[in-house]
Amino acid sequence: MAKQINVALIGNPNTGKTSVFNQLTGLNQKVGNYPGITVEKKEGICKLPRGLKAHILDLPGTYSLNASSLDENVVIELLLNKSDKDYPDVAVVVSDVENLKRNLLLFTQIKDLGIPTILVINMADRMERKGISLDVDLLEERLNTKVVLVSARKNTGIDELKEAIINYRHISDEPCVNASVIAPEYFDRLRKAFPKQSLYKLWLVITQDVNFGNINRKEITNSDHFDTKSHTELKKLQHKETILRYQFINGVLKETMKVDASSAKDLRSRLDRILTHKVWGYTIFFGILLLIFQAIYSWSSYPMDLIDETFAFLSEWTKTTLPAGAFTNLIAEGIIPGLGGIVIFIPQIAFLFFFISILEETGYMSRVVFLMDRIMRKFGLSGKSVVPLVSGTACAIPAVMATRNIESWKERLITILVVPFTTCSARLPVYLIIIALVIPDRAVWGFNLQGLTLMLLYLLGFGVAIGSAWILNLILNIKNRSHFVIEMPNYKLPMGKNIAINVVEKTKSFVFGAGKIILAISIILWVLASYGPGDNFNNASEIVSEQYDEQSNITEDELDEEIASFKLKNSYIGIMGRGIEPVVAPLGYDWKIGIAIISSFAAREVFVGTLATIYSVGSDEEETIKNRMAAEINPILGGPLFTFASGVSLLLFYAFAMQCMSTLAIVKKETNTWKWPVLQLVVMTLFAYFVALAAFQLLK
Amino acid sequence: MKRTLADLKRGERGIIKEFSEENIPLKLLEMGCLPGNEVEMLQMAPFRDPMYLNINGSHLAIRREIALLIEIDLISLHG
Ligand SMILES: Nc1nc2c(ncn2[C@@H]2O[C@H](COP(=O)(O)OP(=O)(O)O)[C@@H](O)[C@H]2O)c(=O)[nH]1
Ligand SMILES: [Mg+2]
């Protein structure tokens, strides 16, 4: 059997690499990470004619082989390492017909590495509108390679590209620019010192700060056949090289490309005048944020309710159908709700990525960066951090995933670390019930105090997120070499296929990446809450029934509730909750709240339900639970447990503590290490503890 | 008077002068910001930072601190 042809798709950002990749592979693709780093790795299989197959790699966008970010390092490391299993048999450089001049810079570099290189000129459908005509045959001759005109959008030229891939052996691997003329003497000595190596490869090894498979940088620079050049000298030479390449490209394009500017219709400048305007630009962006927020906050609640009901039904059904026993309980109360806890996030993730894909596809996201850069830069964030921060107000899980399109790793990491401070919707039920308990329902200067408190909590979450970003920016020691040079791509109608594939990919990566951890932790939590040591737990029903023996006026239901409450108190979680009472007492809480806080780790909104079980009110009616909470007595201080002081303390604790295992799981997935989620857990929870402590001690 | 990219007003154009400035990122050169090429100021964010330019056909946004390093000759609109 013939071996698969290894193909690498390379090109500037926004030239349509991913669109071409999607056309070649369809859903036959998988997304992972490059080992040890968090750059997304997209690969897929493409069926070629005559029963052949190609392995396609969609490399991160890069402007040249002079790497200035992690993403770009990936490209050059692959191209310099012949022993890499993904080392391409043939490179496909994807270019945009409207930016051909700039795109060809990268093409000439790759060709000079001696790799057979096909040039795809994409977006051919736009040539007419832009008045561009090309002499493809002459271009092939001048560049000494195969050139394919493609429109990924109209799906034209793809078959020709497949044919070119099959015939890659016929493509010349001769270089097209002789880079050594920028410093002939220097390159001469280099050639003499390492006669077996490709000259341009050596040059790249000397100028780049990346890891190489088999060429050792030290070996070259320490060699005494020539004096090492200083950093400044090297940079000068790189300038010279760039100019040389552009001279070559300009010469080629002069002969082969004609642009009739008069027939070009410019939608871009008209749209930009509005969308990047000092007033309208921000107004429109704000409106779009509002729309996204509305979608993940309120539209997704319908499918989420449906998921909730379906899993509750499944759980009930399993319980009644399977024979009663520990195993059935594990499935019905542990595993099914655990799975439900994963699936429940899908609507929000899908909605958010639907919108983000549209923003990216249309080219609008770059305008967002332009508008927000100055403000966000002060806090060590990127202009693109705005979208995750705002969507974090609905849920931190999709928000953390949405940081993927932030190029600078430092800015992305800071965004991931601070997003969980924003007030997600799971905090809302907790806030509402506590506010109703301890904040008077009164108007001051026309504002309802309860509403005002809620708003303050939202602002507080956002403020702390921004503030901690500022601190992290000062203390995180990560080299940030990427310069702020943002390309503003042309506006385009989004491609449905790209959006659909993106939404499916993101959802899959959540379910199979973070899902495992979420399922595992929710089963552990369930076991801790459903089992307990000793007689108290095991004989709960007898003990409780005995207590109520004489009082005959207790109904069956009330008795069941009392038993459930007694069981929870004596379960492992109950014991842990009572164990931490000394720790939480200074915050104004009792052991019951302690239990509720521990169970909140599954999801914050569990707080209310857990208290309902402990108080054995057996009803989800908020009024009932609220009245019962109001009647609680503080075990140490006497008087009501939920006072203004303890209420505020609890609100602050929920505002700042990292209590969401799903967020931790997705942060682990996105950062590829446990270091950052553990840091979040420890720092946020300690911070929450001390703020709550201070609040209670000052207010009581 | 020394004129830089940062001095351009919206809609104004200029020609990039010879430069040897160390701090100009290579990336900018690779995107077409080379001596002799034409630039046009398209849009400025509040406080004139960042700036949105058309450099030799490439549409780019760069920060003011970098724009200040690139000297230009203004193309006069009135002849
Ligand atoms: N008109 C047109 N637009 C395209 C074509 N191919 C891709 N696009 C659009 O170009 C933009 C960038 O595409 P993408 O595949 O994400 O580029 P990448 O950054 O190189 O992966 C998207 O808005 C695509 O919809 C094409 O052949 N014609
Ligand atoms: Mg892409």
PDB file of N, CA, C and O in Angstrom, chain A residues 401-424:
ATOM      1  N   MET A 401     -12.734  28.945  26.949  1.00  0.00           N
ATOM      2  CA  MET A 401     -12.444  28.383  25.630  1.00  0.00           C
ATOM      3  C   MET A 401     -12.312  29.488  24.578  1.00  0.00           C
ATOM      4  O   MET A 401     -11.574  29.342  23.606  1.00  0.00           O
ATOM      5  N   ALA A 402     -13.027  30.578  24.800  1.00  0.00           N
ATOM      6  CA  ALA A 402     -13.039  31.660  23.808  1.00  0.00           C
ATOM      7  C   ALA A 402     -11.733  32.441  23.787  1.00  0.00           C
ATOM      8  O   ALA A 402     -11.526  33.278  22.925  1.00  0.00           O
ATOM      9  N   THR A 403     -10.824  32.164  24.733  1.00  0.00           N
ATOM     10  CA  THR A 403      -9.555  32.883  24.720  1.00  0.00           C
ATOM     11  C   THR A 403      -8.619  32.334  23.651  1.00  0.00           C
ATOM     12  O   THR A 403      -7.552  32.881  23.433  1.00  0.00           O
ATOM     13  N   ARG A 404      -9.013  31.242  22.997  1.00  0.00           N
ATOM     14  CA  ARG A 404      -8.104  30.596  22.060  1.00  0.00           C
ATOM     15  C   ARG A 404      -7.619  31.483  20.939  1.00  0.00           C
ATOM     16  O   ARG A 404      -6.570  31.250  20.382  1.00  0.00           O
ATOM     17  N   ASN A 405      -8.413  32.482  20.572  1.00  0.00           N
ATOM     18  CA  ASN A 405      -7.968  33.291  19.436  1.00  0.00           C
ATOM     19  C   ASN A 405      -7.096  34.469  19.864  1.00  0.00           C
ATOM     20  O   ASN A 405      -6.811  35.346  19.069  1.00  0.00           O
ATOM     21  N   ILE A 406      -6.684  34.496  21.139  1.00  0.00           N
ATOM     22  CA  ILE A 406      -5.734  35.531  21.561  1.00  0.00           C
ATOM     23  C   ILE A 406      -4.324  35.026  21.261  1.00  0.00           C
ATOM     24  O   ILE A 406      -3.916  33.996  21.785  1.00  0.00           O
ATOM     25  N   GLU A 407      -3.589  35.730  20.413  1.00  0.00           N
ATOM     26  CA  GLU A 407      -2.321  35.176  19.937  1.00  0.00           C
ATOM     27  C   GLU A 407      -1.241  35.141  21.015  1.00  0.00           C
ATOM     28  O   GLU A 407      -0.502  34.180  21.116  1.00  0.00           O
ATOM     29  N   SER A 408      -1.146  36.215  21.791  1.00  0.00           N
ATOM     30  CA  SER A 408      -0.061  36.261  22.763  1.00  0.00           C
ATOM     31  C   SER A 408      -0.397  35.363  23.957  1.00  0.00           C
ATOM     32  O   SER A 408      -1.463  35.473  24.563  1.00  0.00           O
ATOM     33  N   TRP A 409       0.511  34.462  24.274  1.00  0.00           N
ATOM     34  CA  TRP A 409       0.242  33.496  25.339  1.00  0.00           C
ATOM     35  C   TRP A 409       0.052  34.186  26.677  1.00  0.00           C
ATOM     36  O   TRP A 409      -0.797  33.818  27.479  1.00  0.00           O
ATOM     37  N   LYS A 410       0.834  35.229  26.933  1.00  0.00           N
ATOM     38  CA  LYS A 410       0.710  35.906  28.219  1.00  0.00           C
ATOM     39  C   LYS A 410      -0.667  36.543  28.366  1.00  0.00           C
ATOM     40  O   LYS A 410      -1.344  36.377  29.387  1.00  0.00           O
ATOM     41  N   GLU A 411      -1.105  37.242  27.327  1.00  0.00           N
ATOM     42  CA  GLU A 411      -2.427  37.879  27.392  1.00  0.00           C
ATOM     43  C   GLU A 411      -3.532  36.842  27.506  1.00  0.00           C
ATOM     44  O   GLU A 411      -4.517  37.031  28.208  1.00  0.00           O
ATOM     45  N   ARG A 412      -3.323  35.729  26.823  1.00  0.00           N
ATOM     46  CA  ARG A 412      -4.337  34.687  26.881  1.00  0.00           C
ATOM     47  C   ARG A 412      -4.401  34.070  28.280  1.00  0.00           C
ATOM     48  O   ARG A 412      -5.484  33.871  28.847  1.00  0.00           O
ATOM     49  N   LEU A 413      -3.235  33.785  28.845  1.00  0.00           N
ATOM     50  CA  LEU A 413      -3.194  33.172  30.165  1.00  0.00           C
ATOM     51  C   LEU A 413      -3.837  34.099  31.195  1.00  0.00           C
ATOM     52  O   LEU A 413      -4.648  33.667  32.024  1.00  0.00           O
ATOM     53  N   ILE A 414      -3.502  35.375  31.155  1.00  0.00           N
ATOM     54  CA  ILE A 414      -4.087  36.310  32.119  1.00  0.00           C
ATOM     55  C   ILE A 414      -5.611  36.326  31.969  1.00  0.00           C
ATOM     56  O   ILE A 414      -6.346  36.286  32.961  1.00  0.00           O
ATOM     57  N   THR A 415      -6.077  36.338  30.741  1.00  0.00           N
ATOM     58  CA  THR A 415      -7.531  36.337  30.537  1.00  0.00           C
ATOM     59  C   THR A 415      -8.157  35.082  31.156  1.00  0.00           C
ATOM     60  O   THR A 415      -9.158  35.160  31.865  1.00  0.00           O
ATOM     61  N   ILE A 416      -7.543  33.937  30.908  1.00  0.00           N
ATOM     62  CA  ILE A 416      -8.077  32.686  31.466  1.00  0.00           C
ATOM     63  C   ILE A 416      -8.105  32.750  32.987  1.00  0.00           C
ATOM     64  O   ILE A 416      -9.070  32.362  33.628  1.00  0.00           O
ATOM     65  N   LEU A 417      -7.036  33.295  33.570  1.00  0.00           N
ATOM     66  CA  LEU A 417      -6.943  33.287  35.033  1.00  0.00           C
ATOM     67  C   LEU A 417      -7.975  34.211  35.679  1.00  0.00           C
ATOM     68  O   LEU A 417      -8.452  33.925  36.776  1.00  0.00           O
ATOM     69  N   VAL A 418      -8.325  35.312  35.032  1.00  0.00           N
ATOM     70  CA  VAL A 418      -9.223  36.257  35.697  1.00  0.00           C
ATOM     71  C   VAL A 418     -10.698  36.086  35.332  1.00  0.00           C
ATOM     72  O   VAL A 418     -11.566  36.573  36.054  1.00  0.00           O
ATOM     73  N   VAL A 419     -10.968  35.387  34.249  1.00  0.00           N
ATOM     74  CA  VAL A 419     -12.370  35.228  33.831  1.00  0.00           C
ATOM     75  C   VAL A 419     -13.289  34.700  34.946  1.00  0.00           C
ATOM     76  O   VAL A 419     -14.400  35.184  35.106  1.00  0.00           O
ATOM     77  N   PRO A 420     -12.852  33.726  35.765  1.00  0.00           N
ATOM     78  CA  PRO A 420     -13.782  33.191  36.773  1.00  0.00           C
ATOM     79  C   PRO A 420     -14.230  34.206  37.826  1.00  0.00           C
ATOM     80  O   PRO A 420     -15.130  33.914  38.607  1.00  0.00           O
ATOM     81  N   PHE A 421     -13.624  35.378  37.872  1.00  0.00           N
ATOM     82  CA  PHE A 421     -14.100  36.398  38.810  1.00  0.00           C
ATOM     83  C   PHE A 421     -15.393  37.047  38.335  1.00  0.00           C
ATOM     84  O   PHE A 421     -16.155  37.579  39.129  1.00  0.00           O
ATOM     85  N   THR A 422     -15.619  37.052  37.022  1.00  0.00           N
ATOM     86  CA  THR A 422     -16.841  37.702  36.552  1.00  0.00           C
ATOM     87  C   THR A 422     -18.051  36.896  37.025  1.00  0.00           C
ATOM     88  O   THR A 422     -17.976  35.684  37.215  1.00  0.00           O
ATOM     89  N   THR A 423     -19.152  37.603  37.234  1.00  0.00           N
ATOM     90  CA  THR A 423     -20.316  36.990  37.869  1.00  0.00           C
ATOM     91  C   THR A 423     -21.047  36.065  36.909  1.00  0.00           C
ATOM     92  O   THR A 423     -21.843  36.505  36.102  1.00  0.00           O
ATOM     93  N   CYS A 424     -20.786  34.760  37.014  1.00  0.00           N
ATOM     94  CA  CYS A 424     -21.447  33.823  36.117  1.00  0.00           C
ATOM     95  C   CYS A 424     -22.865  33.554  36.591  1.00  0.00           C
ATOM     96  O   CYS A 424     -23.224  33.832  37.723  1.00  0.00           O
TER      97      CYS A 424
END
